[in-house]
Each structure stands twice: as C-alpha cells, then as structure tokens.
C-alpha cells in the first residue's frame, strides 16, 4: 500500500476551479509540509471532483493496476463527508457517506478500480455548525510499491530566474520532495549564483554556454547520471509553473514499476494566460507530414464535459512523445542513452520520445501532472519558424519510412498561407531552415550553436505592431473580400484592392484566413488569445521571389527525399548519442 496522489490547493491565481468547486464562502487554504488544509465555514460545501484532485480510474488502472484503492483524510469539526463517483459527466453515485462530529475524525474508505473504468472519484465535504477543517486528503493503492526511488529534476534555464526561484520555493515547502528529489540546473545564461537560489531543496547549479534547450537538458541529465544519486529523471522547462504535486505523482508512478525504463511519463501543458485551458494533454508527432497533433487543445479542464472526455483517456492512447516542459523517464544503469541531435531548440523532445516509443517504451500521462506555460501561440518570432521547419523536417527524415508526399502537402499549404497573408520574414526563415536540411547532416553537426542563434536573432526584420484597438471587419470589407476571393486565391493575393486593410484571425483556421485576407493590400494579423496585432503589407516583387524560392525548395525536397533520409538516418546514430553530447559538453564540465 502506498500514497499515489494528494488533495491539494492551487498555486496560480485563476486556476482555482482545477482544484475545487464550492458553494458558500471560499474555504481558507494553508499549505502544511506538502499537505493542504482547508477551513470551511458553516454552510460551505466543497467538491474535489476536479482535474487535479479527483482520482481517474482509467489512468489509475494504467499506472497502478486494478484492485482495491483507499481514500483517507482527517476532519475536525461538524459536517458531512461523502465519496462520490462521476460517470458520463452527469451521472453520479455515492460510494460512501459519513456524519462528522466534533473532534478529530480519521476517515478511511476503500473502493475498487475495475478494468476499463472511466469517470472520476472524489470527496465532497460540507461544513455544519461551527465549521470544519479538512486535511491530509489522499488516495492510496493497496498494490505493492517496487521501490522508494529518488528523482533528478533536470532544468535548463536562460535568464528566467523569477520562474525558477518561485518553483524552488514552492517545492522546498514539501517534505517528500525535499527528501526524494535533487534539482540539476543548467544555467545557459550564466547569470545565477548558488546564493541566488532559495534554501530547502538539494540542487546542483552548472554554468553552461547557451547551447539552447538541447544542450542545457543534456548537460543537466549527464551531471545527474554521473552523480548516480537518482533512479528517475524529469525534464522540466524553466518558464513554467510546476505544482509540487506533479513531482510527487511522478515519483509515485515510477516507484510502482518493476521496469520504470519502459515508460515515458508526459505532463499536460496548461495556458499560463488562461489557467483553466489546456494547450495539450499528450501529443502525437505525425511523422509523414512532420507536424504535431496536440490532444485536448483548448479544452477547459474545469468543464464537466471536457473533464469527462479526458477521463476516458481515448486520445492519449496514440501519444508517441512527451514535450520537455514536463517529461519523466528512467534509464537502465550502465547503458548509453539515446538523446537527440543538437537542435538548439524545438524538436529535441520529439526525437527523444520517438526513439523510445519506437523501441517499445509506452508514453503515458496522468491527471495532475501539469505545468502552466507560455502557450505556443505567443511565440511568433521569425527565427522560431527557422527552427520549427528545420528541426521538424529532420525528425521526419530520421523516422519516416515512406515517401515525401505528406511533407510536400504540408509545405505547400503553409507556404501558400505565408504568401497569401504577406508573412515574408516567416517564409524566408522557414525556407532557410529547410535549406540547412538539404545541406546534409555533415554541415548541420558542424554548426556553432551559439553563433548560429545570434545570427538568426539579427537576421530577420522585426514585424511592425498595430498600436490601435483590436481591428474589426466592416460589412463593406466583407463584401469586397467575398467578391475578390477567387482572384485572391489564384493570384496569391497579389492582385488586390489598393489600401484595403483587413484583419485576419490566425487562430480561426486556413479557410477563415483565406476569406478574411481576400482582396487586402494590408493584413492585420492577430490571435484573439494574445495582445500584439502585426501589420503586414503586400509587396508584389517579394511575393514573386519568395513564391519561386518556395517552389524550387519543394521540388528539391521531392527529388532528394530518399537520399536525404538515408544520410540523416545514418549520421544521426552518432550525433544523437550520449557519447556525442559528452564530447560536445566536455570543455564546459
């Protein structure tokens, strides 16, 4: 028998409904050594049927197996406690109910997790006369634990001290994490000193050159592996908020496994700007057309319908990698690890995950393994497009066994949209990234990562930002756009109405972009979830030059695809290896 998850409170304002729902007054909450104490005033009722605090039987079955589970808690005061099960979003059943009377009440409830179960199980607490204090809520499995392992939390940071220090302070308040986790911090910005970091956690700080996330995670991992104090590893981004409970559940998961190296544990990414909204809860890289499919994108994890969908765990069955904002894994001692090429950023986690999932490692997620992170839609720099197209193309060549047509289709559609909406710098960056692939792996591996990144940062012109209110489309503009749509599609929007300015919502999809941009000479590109609106102006000659360059690039990829795939697969065995990274990092260790 051992503890697998605890009833906890929020760490980020705006995320409260991922932890509890209540009627009456909001309960006061206090963290006591990793446990959250909830003080309820008379008449307050709290349900913990939420993403972080409910037990989801289907996930519990995958992680810990079927059988008998237990819920335990302490309650002081007067009230009523029940353990409920939700099925299908609306159907609920009561598994247990107990009147709580004055004094300390220790409560223990056993229930069964059966094969193929869905829904979720959770406590509900109601305070009566004099109020109620609820604490030490936790779920346990009566199955055996395999070990009491230690976790190496590997963090790559670059001048984001505020996130890192806030996380370390929160983790240091949890005695279980303090006892069982060691934090290996690769400081790519070389701005941190040990005295800058809060006390309480055991950490190792390593000044590192700016080799991107790829080099930073590799450095932290190798330092942890060489020290040999830990049984498991967790890669974790520096610009994310990570609840201590996510680390606790990672430890519980791997402790339960006879062969922990057979699993890749994937955390969910929640939107830092919209704390209830998922950016992804598991993901699949579609190798044939070189793009990521994020599961549950935009799902509101406080909504009963979305929560019920997640409880069935159907989409996550197809996950084949785990993003490095939260990735847990284990390695057999004494073996060399497969890592990833020196991408700098973007694609390292995909390569890392695909190489494992193809060798039989199972990619799993578990509710409550989550971070709040800056969402993908907020990162719109042209140099990001360079890395995205270059590195996802390399991943395609490393793992795809078929022809190029899926990749060609994606290139054609995306390049067309770039041209149609006058995103010239983004298209130029994407094409230059693909040209690096065409130059071959021998040239790629010679790149000076720091120098190349500095060049990219200065190469692409910053986009002009709209300073007025978020634009709206007038009825006249809509009519003109509709009439001009056939001409715009055929001409890549180079034949348009002079001075016509049209807003384009890039989050609405390709068809909406075509309609919104038709006939425009200037586009105001926005995403309803972010602040900046970018001004993009038509340049006929630039459209023509880039269209020709894009077409020639697509033709070259089509012609050389098979030989490129063979050469990249052959060379990747070298520059994705642990030996390669040890050699590359040796001067700095």
XYZ file of C-alpha atoms in Angstrom:
589
model
C 0.000 0.000 0.000
C 1.285 3.474 -0.835
C 0.137 7.020 -1.491
C -0.348 7.972 -5.161
C -1.930 11.432 -5.030
C -2.901 14.088 -2.512
C -5.727 16.610 -2.221
C -4.015 19.957 -2.823
C -4.783 23.633 -3.356
C -3.882 25.940 -6.271
C -0.543 27.699 -6.784
C -1.629 30.042 -9.605
C -4.337 32.684 -9.428
C -7.168 31.864 -11.807
C -6.636 28.094 -11.622
C -8.805 27.501 -8.533
C -11.524 25.548 -10.365
C -8.973 22.921 -11.388
C -8.673 22.057 -7.684
C -12.073 22.572 -6.065
C -15.641 23.778 -6.576
C -17.585 25.283 -3.693
C -20.868 26.834 -2.634
C -20.958 29.325 0.206
C -17.750 31.074 1.188
C -14.414 30.196 -0.366
C -12.566 27.939 2.097
C -9.343 29.251 3.576
C -6.345 27.205 2.474
C -2.962 26.686 4.067
C -0.056 24.550 2.922
C 1.478 22.477 5.695
C 4.508 20.495 4.604
C 3.051 19.388 1.280
C -0.471 18.891 2.617
C -3.209 21.473 2.061
C -5.502 22.277 4.986
C -8.970 23.582 4.064
C -11.003 25.552 6.625
C -14.717 25.622 5.758
C -17.167 27.988 7.384
C -20.604 26.752 8.373
C -22.795 26.201 5.287
C -19.877 25.857 2.858
C -19.786 22.802 0.612
C -16.657 21.812 -1.318
C -16.333 19.271 -4.121
C -12.913 17.973 -5.173
C -14.262 16.458 -8.402
C -11.655 18.350 -10.421
C -8.712 17.758 -12.746
C -6.074 17.914 -10.009
C -7.878 16.325 -7.071
C -10.151 13.569 -8.387
C -8.919 10.027 -8.953
C -9.459 8.934 -12.568
C -9.900 5.117 -12.616
C -8.768 4.598 -16.207
C -5.494 6.403 -15.590
C -5.085 4.694 -12.204
C -5.547 1.328 -13.917
C -2.812 2.156 -16.467
C -0.446 3.485 -13.826
C -1.072 1.209 -10.828
C -3.366 -1.594 -11.955
C -6.847 -2.681 -10.936
C -7.799 -3.684 -7.410
C -8.531 -2.047 -4.087
C -7.800 1.637 -3.548
C -8.303 3.776 -0.483
C -9.183 7.381 0.289
C -8.018 8.799 3.626
C -8.382 12.177 5.314
C -8.752 13.968 8.629
C -11.664 16.207 9.567
C -12.150 18.344 12.672
C -15.493 19.960 13.444
C -19.055 19.253 12.342
C -20.206 18.355 8.868
C -20.684 15.635 6.315
C -18.190 13.860 4.047
C -19.028 11.697 1.055
C -17.013 9.914 -1.619
C -18.690 10.211 -4.997
C -18.171 8.798 -8.476
C -19.000 10.692 -11.660
C -19.815 8.807 -14.865
C -20.609 10.373 -18.212
C -20.395 13.941 -16.945
C -23.856 13.983 -15.308
C -24.414 10.569 -13.715
C -23.163 10.453 -10.132
C -23.205 7.784 -7.467
C -22.410 7.937 -3.771
C -19.764 5.424 -2.691
C -19.699 6.479 0.955
C -21.223 8.988 3.350
C -20.431 9.873 6.961
C -21.580 12.441 9.501
C -18.603 14.227 11.044
C -18.970 15.188 14.679
C -16.978 17.499 16.913
C -13.413 16.328 17.473
C -10.772 14.776 15.229
C -12.164 12.269 12.742
C -9.820 9.969 10.825
C -11.625 8.615 7.797
C -10.605 5.683 5.583
C -12.720 4.483 2.636
C -11.883 1.555 0.362
C -13.219 1.142 -3.169
C -12.454 -0.896 -6.273
C -10.867 0.226 -9.539
C -12.019 -2.202 -12.203
C -10.742 -2.850 -15.700
C -11.965 -0.357 -18.302
C -13.461 2.088 -15.817
C -13.976 5.755 -16.652
C -15.262 8.869 -14.926
C -13.647 10.039 -11.694
C -13.889 9.543 -7.929
C -13.651 12.391 -5.442
C -14.555 13.556 -1.925
C -17.229 16.141 -1.136
C -17.152 17.954 2.210
C -19.903 20.070 3.792
C -19.390 22.144 6.953
C -22.134 22.399 9.546
C -22.406 24.183 12.890
C -19.090 25.705 13.928
C -17.349 24.926 10.635
C -15.000 22.154 9.572
C -11.276 21.676 8.970
C -10.425 19.160 6.227
C -6.813 17.967 5.813
C -4.485 15.111 4.832
C -6.727 14.062 1.953
C -5.034 11.417 -0.173
C -5.616 8.421 -2.432
C -3.650 5.201 -1.973
C -3.371 1.948 -3.872
C -3.238 -1.291 -1.918
C -0.924 -2.748 -4.557
C 2.736 -3.024 -3.621
C 5.396 -0.400 -4.245
C 8.537 -1.640 -6.035
C 10.968 0.863 -4.536
C 11.302 4.248 -2.857
C 13.331 5.939 -5.582
C 14.854 9.385 -5.971
C 14.146 11.819 -8.794
C 16.618 14.020 -10.679
C 14.728 17.126 -11.823
C 16.723 18.454 -14.796
C 16.100 22.115 -15.617
C 17.603 24.209 -18.393
C 17.311 27.943 -17.701
C 18.229 31.083 -19.611
C 17.670 34.321 -17.668
C 14.271 33.325 -16.269
C 15.198 33.461 -12.612
C 11.753 34.561 -11.411
C 10.074 31.312 -12.531
C 12.877 29.078 -11.304
C 13.136 30.693 -7.877
C 9.336 30.668 -7.398
C 9.223 26.953 -8.232
C 12.115 26.107 -5.917
C 10.427 27.980 -3.059
C 7.190 26.039 -3.590
C 8.992 22.688 -3.879
C 11.034 23.386 -0.727
C 7.803 23.508 1.311
C 7.018 19.876 0.504
C 8.962 17.488 2.756
C 8.504 14.499 0.444
C 10.032 16.393 -2.485
C 12.847 17.779 -0.344
C 13.669 14.247 0.779
C 13.427 12.492 -2.578
C 14.305 14.977 -5.352
C 17.583 16.567 -6.445
C 17.471 19.561 -8.804
C 20.126 19.755 -11.539
C 20.083 23.247 -13.054
C 21.908 24.053 -16.274
C 22.330 27.844 -16.357
C 22.685 28.693 -20.057
C 22.633 32.419 -19.312
C 25.405 32.094 -16.689
C 23.644 34.694 -14.542
C 22.860 32.595 -11.446
C 24.913 32.066 -8.308
C 24.153 29.423 -5.667
C 23.334 32.188 -3.190
C 20.563 33.401 -5.533
C 18.592 30.183 -5.091
C 16.352 29.579 -2.064
C 17.410 27.108 0.586
C 15.492 23.958 1.393
C 15.953 21.935 -1.799
C 19.026 19.931 -2.753
C 20.292 21.384 -6.016
C 23.318 21.424 -8.306
C 23.970 24.536 -10.404
C 26.101 24.347 -13.570
C 27.123 27.405 -15.631
C 26.686 26.352 -19.255
C 27.187 28.060 -22.631
C 23.988 28.934 -24.449
C 23.519 25.690 -26.370
C 19.744 26.043 -26.249
C 17.363 23.671 -24.559
C 19.066 20.756 -26.308
C 22.460 21.464 -24.748
C 21.031 22.569 -21.417
C 18.953 19.455 -20.815
C 21.807 17.231 -21.996
C 24.171 18.908 -19.514
C 21.791 18.565 -16.552
C 20.995 14.949 -17.453
C 24.648 13.910 -17.770
C 25.544 15.576 -14.470
C 22.687 13.751 -12.739
C 23.540 10.448 -14.382
C 27.224 10.691 -13.484
C 26.494 11.560 -9.864
C 24.337 8.437 -9.658
C 22.120 9.509 -6.753
C 18.776 9.187 -8.551
C 16.657 6.422 -10.042
C 14.447 8.539 -12.325
C 14.706 11.760 -14.329
C 12.330 14.640 -15.012
C 12.969 17.237 -17.725
C 11.215 20.468 -16.820
C 11.134 23.896 -18.528
C 12.365 26.980 -16.716
C 9.495 29.253 -17.855
C 6.701 27.145 -16.378
C 4.870 26.982 -13.060
C 5.027 23.423 -11.726
C 2.838 22.344 -8.817
C 4.772 20.288 -6.225
C 2.067 17.635 -6.530
C 3.120 16.976 -10.135
C 6.582 15.985 -8.920
C 5.071 13.879 -6.122
C 2.891 11.947 -8.595
C 5.864 11.395 -10.898
C 7.708 9.718 -8.033
C 4.665 7.615 -7.140
C 4.276 6.437 -10.743
C 7.855 5.245 -11.196
C 8.005 3.765 -7.681
C 5.207 1.397 -8.717
C 7.010 -0.022 -11.774
C 9.192 -3.126 -11.917
C 10.680 -1.773 -15.153
C 10.428 2.047 -14.941
C 12.561 2.457 -18.077
C 9.645 1.009 -20.093
C 7.662 4.249 -19.674
C 7.806 7.870 -20.749
C 5.618 9.977 -18.470
C 4.094 13.009 -20.169
C 2.745 16.064 -18.375
C -0.035 18.338 -19.603
C 0.612 21.913 -20.676
C -1.902 24.473 -19.422
C -2.161 28.030 -20.711
C -0.389 30.447 -18.357
C -2.610 33.251 -19.675
C -5.817 31.187 -19.430
C -5.124 28.933 -16.443
C -8.153 26.643 -16.906
C -7.389 25.900 -20.556
C -5.279 23.041 -21.917
C -2.700 23.610 -24.632
C -2.090 19.876 -24.812
C -2.751 16.807 -22.691
C -0.493 14.398 -24.522
C 0.563 14.728 -28.156
C 1.422 12.773 -31.281
C 4.004 13.716 -33.876
C 2.629 12.877 -37.321
C 5.861 11.699 -38.903
C 4.653 11.535 -42.500
C 3.715 15.208 -42.737
C 6.019 16.493 -39.997
C 3.613 18.178 -37.600
C 2.398 17.868 -34.023
C -1.149 16.918 -33.096
C -1.862 18.182 -29.575
C -4.615 16.315 -27.725
C -7.361 18.312 -25.978
C -6.113 21.624 -27.392
C -8.340 24.387 -25.991
C -10.206 22.077 -23.591
C -11.488 23.776 -20.445
C -10.323 21.402 -17.717
C -12.848 22.840 -15.262
C -15.736 21.960 -17.603
C -17.570 18.710 -16.815
C -17.873 17.685 -20.487
C -14.159 18.161 -21.221
C -13.231 16.513 -17.932
C -15.411 13.519 -18.779
C -13.727 13.252 -22.187
C -10.294 13.258 -20.554
C -11.442 10.640 -18.027
C -11.931 8.155 -20.889
C -8.272 8.566 -21.911
C -9.035 7.597 -25.510
C -6.952 10.175 -27.375
C -3.879 9.691 -25.213
C -3.533 6.105 -26.464
C -1.923 7.493 -29.617
C 0.731 9.634 -27.901
C 4.239 8.897 -29.183
C 6.370 11.522 -27.447
C 6.416 13.847 -24.449
C 7.338 17.528 -24.595
C 10.216 18.655 -22.389
C 8.105 21.118 -20.429
C 7.402 18.003 -18.294
C 8.853 14.598 -19.222
C 9.601 11.811 -16.750
C 11.661 8.729 -17.596
C 14.138 6.190 -16.238
C 17.318 4.716 -17.709
C 18.987 1.376 -17.101
C 22.185 1.939 -15.174
C 25.395 1.304 -17.098
C 23.889 1.889 -20.552
C 24.403 4.747 -23.005
C 21.282 6.832 -23.558
C 19.740 7.808 -26.871
C 19.285 11.572 -26.725
C 18.742 13.852 -29.751
C 20.646 15.929 -32.337
C 21.996 19.398 -31.429
C 18.846 21.240 -32.494
C 19.336 24.187 -30.084
C 15.564 24.343 -29.586
C 12.432 22.695 -30.991
C 12.374 19.010 -31.895
C 14.707 17.575 -29.248
C 11.801 16.256 -27.173
C 10.124 14.793 -30.270
C 13.267 12.896 -31.304
C 13.823 11.764 -27.706
C 10.256 10.452 -27.452
C 10.003 8.853 -30.895
C 13.257 6.942 -30.468
C 11.870 5.453 -27.258
C 8.300 4.793 -28.362
C 9.614 3.010 -31.466
C 11.605 0.733 -29.170
C 8.525 -0.238 -27.186
C 8.542 2.441 -24.472
C 4.966 3.352 -23.558
C 4.036 7.045 -23.423
C 1.551 7.720 -20.613
C 0.068 10.747 -18.913
C -1.734 11.121 -15.593
C -4.104 13.842 -14.337
C -2.348 16.378 -12.147
C 0.958 16.042 -13.998
C 0.812 19.518 -15.467
C 2.551 22.854 -15.865
C 1.324 26.337 -16.638
C 3.424 27.566 -19.524
C 3.557 30.381 -22.043
C 1.401 28.962 -24.863
C 2.681 28.214 -28.361
C 0.570 30.967 -29.938
C 2.506 33.647 -28.020
C 5.799 32.744 -29.737
C 5.698 34.389 -33.163
C 9.300 35.415 -33.926
C 10.535 34.577 -37.421
C 13.626 32.820 -36.074
C 11.288 30.380 -34.292
C 9.949 29.400 -37.734
C 13.529 28.682 -38.825
C 13.999 26.166 -36.010
C 10.497 24.719 -36.398
C 10.808 23.894 -40.106
C 14.417 22.773 -39.935
C 14.058 20.526 -36.907
C 10.651 19.020 -37.676
C 11.970 18.245 -41.163
C 14.980 16.474 -39.658
C 12.678 14.447 -37.391
C 10.649 13.460 -40.464
C 13.769 12.221 -42.267
C 15.011 10.318 -39.204
C 11.808 8.369 -38.573
C 9.693 8.306 -41.738
C 9.897 5.147 -43.842
C 7.683 6.225 -46.738
C 7.644 8.840 -49.477
C 7.673 12.641 -49.310
C 4.081 13.431 -50.269
C 2.704 14.161 -46.804
C 5.566 16.554 -46.120
C 5.187 18.208 -49.539
C 1.470 18.752 -48.950
C 2.103 20.474 -45.608
C 4.852 22.654 -47.098
C 2.624 23.699 -49.984
C -0.313 24.699 -47.758
C 1.794 26.533 -45.181
C 3.943 28.370 -47.727
C 0.806 29.397 -49.584
C -0.692 30.886 -46.385
C 2.573 32.718 -45.648
C 2.468 34.331 -49.101
C -1.286 34.989 -49.058
C -1.015 36.907 -45.763
C 2.311 38.639 -46.617
C 4.332 36.840 -43.914
C 7.544 37.294 -45.870
C 10.009 37.085 -42.982
C 8.373 33.935 -41.608
C 8.527 32.253 -45.015
C 12.131 33.312 -45.555
C 13.072 31.862 -42.161
C 11.242 28.596 -42.894
C 12.945 28.204 -46.292
C 16.392 28.884 -44.846
C 15.733 26.249 -42.194
C 14.839 23.698 -44.874
C 17.962 24.624 -46.858
C 20.021 23.594 -43.820
C 18.401 20.159 -44.052
C 19.270 19.992 -47.740
C 22.902 20.838 -46.939
C 23.084 17.487 -45.152
C 23.887 16.196 -41.665
C 27.639 16.733 -42.021
C 27.161 20.514 -42.313
C 24.465 20.575 -39.628
C 26.634 18.954 -36.983
C 29.431 21.486 -37.619
C 27.233 24.450 -36.648
C 28.325 26.617 -33.743
C 25.008 26.669 -31.869
C 25.590 29.951 -30.027
C 26.869 31.779 -33.088
C 24.093 30.451 -35.309
C 21.416 31.533 -32.852
C 22.901 35.027 -32.587
C 22.891 35.286 -36.387
C 19.246 34.227 -36.568
C 18.207 36.721 -33.898
C 19.601 39.561 -36.013
C 18.772 38.269 -39.480
C 15.017 38.697 -39.639
C 13.319 42.086 -39.548
C 11.057 42.592 -36.502
C 7.437 42.893 -37.547
C 5.530 46.154 -37.253
C 2.935 46.116 -34.470
C -0.514 47.739 -34.679
C -0.926 50.342 -31.934
C -4.684 50.896 -32.081
C -7.603 48.868 -30.773
C -8.012 45.301 -31.981
C -9.347 45.697 -35.546
C -12.824 44.724 -36.712
C -14.020 43.842 -40.207
C -16.702 46.155 -41.621
C -19.579 44.833 -43.718
C -18.252 46.619 -46.822
C -14.856 44.975 -46.304
C -16.505 41.556 -46.006
C -18.452 42.060 -49.245
C -15.368 43.245 -51.145
C -13.361 40.325 -49.788
C -16.015 37.795 -50.806
C -16.203 39.205 -54.342
C -12.423 39.230 -54.655
C -11.877 35.733 -53.177
C -11.406 33.785 -56.477
C -8.931 36.363 -57.801
C -7.051 36.437 -54.483
C -6.724 32.646 -54.326
C -5.436 32.379 -57.896
C -3.009 35.307 -57.572
C -1.632 34.560 -54.070
C -3.417 37.771 -53.067
C -1.015 39.831 -55.194
C -3.977 41.220 -57.157
C -5.861 43.155 -54.523
C -7.666 46.399 -53.753
C -5.214 49.261 -53.087
C -5.170 50.470 -49.475
C -7.726 47.858 -48.350
C -6.770 46.797 -44.832
C -8.280 43.582 -43.457
C -7.878 41.869 -40.053
C -7.046 38.154 -40.048
C -7.633 35.929 -37.026
C -4.886 33.321 -37.381
C -6.447 31.075 -34.712
C -9.593 30.578 -36.842
C -8.062 28.162 -39.383
C -6.958 28.185 -43.031
C -10.392 28.693 -44.651
C -11.150 31.672 -42.438
C -7.721 33.143 -43.251
C -8.458 32.887 -46.987
C -11.809 34.644 -46.568
C -10.522 37.320 -44.192
C -7.469 38.157 -46.299
C -9.122 38.223 -49.728
C -8.568 41.470 -51.616
C -6.371 43.019 -48.916
C -3.262 45.080 -49.558
C -2.517 45.196 -45.835
C -3.333 42.456 -43.317
C -3.659 42.955 -39.575
C -2.675 39.541 -38.247
C -3.917 38.774 -34.746
C -4.730 35.898 -32.449
C -7.639 36.540 -30.100
C -5.632 34.932 -27.280
C -2.634 37.302 -27.477
C -2.082 41.048 -27.408
C 0.047 42.029 -30.453
C -1.546 42.666 -33.845
C 1.016 42.522 -36.662
C 0.860 44.795 -39.713
C 1.811 43.031 -42.945
C 1.923 44.849 -46.276
C 1.795 43.409 -49.766
C 4.993 43.567 -51.812
C 4.368 42.162 -55.303
C 8.024 41.586 -56.199
C 8.812 39.998 -52.839
C 5.802 37.709 -53.190
C 7.037 36.611 -56.610
C 10.640 35.985 -55.479
C 9.625 34.022 -52.389
C 6.976 32.034 -54.280
C 9.629 30.970 -56.786
C 12.080 30.110 -53.993
C 9.404 28.105 -52.160
C 8.513 26.183 -55.324
C 12.161 25.345 -56.069
C 12.684 24.240 -52.456
C 9.666 21.927 -52.591
C 10.892 20.408 -55.865
C 14.362 19.831 -54.407
C 12.929 18.136 -51.305
C 10.776 15.954 -53.563
C 13.717 14.888 -55.751
C 16.249 14.329 -52.954
C 13.934 12.950 -50.259
C 15.091 9.308 -50.342
C 18.821 10.086 -50.321
C 18.400 12.746 -47.644
C 16.508 10.283 -45.469
C 19.250 7.677 -45.820
C 22.072 10.095 -44.976
C 20.296 11.656 -41.983
C 19.380 8.246 -40.548
C 22.955 7.043 -40.938
C 24.602 10.062 -39.300
C 22.017 10.529 -36.539
C 23.269 7.413 -34.756
C 26.373 9.446 -33.992
C 25.123 12.933 -33.138
C 22.054 11.806 -31.164
C 24.110 9.658 -28.817
C 25.161 10.217 -25.234
C 28.779 9.877 -26.399
C 28.338 12.801 -28.808
C 26.913 15.052 -26.101
C 29.632 14.094 -23.636
C 32.216 15.133 -26.202
C 30.415 18.379 -27.052
C 29.976 19.382 -23.412
C 33.388 18.186 -22.180
C 35.084 21.641 -22.412
C 32.476 23.134 -20.069
C 32.248 20.418 -17.406
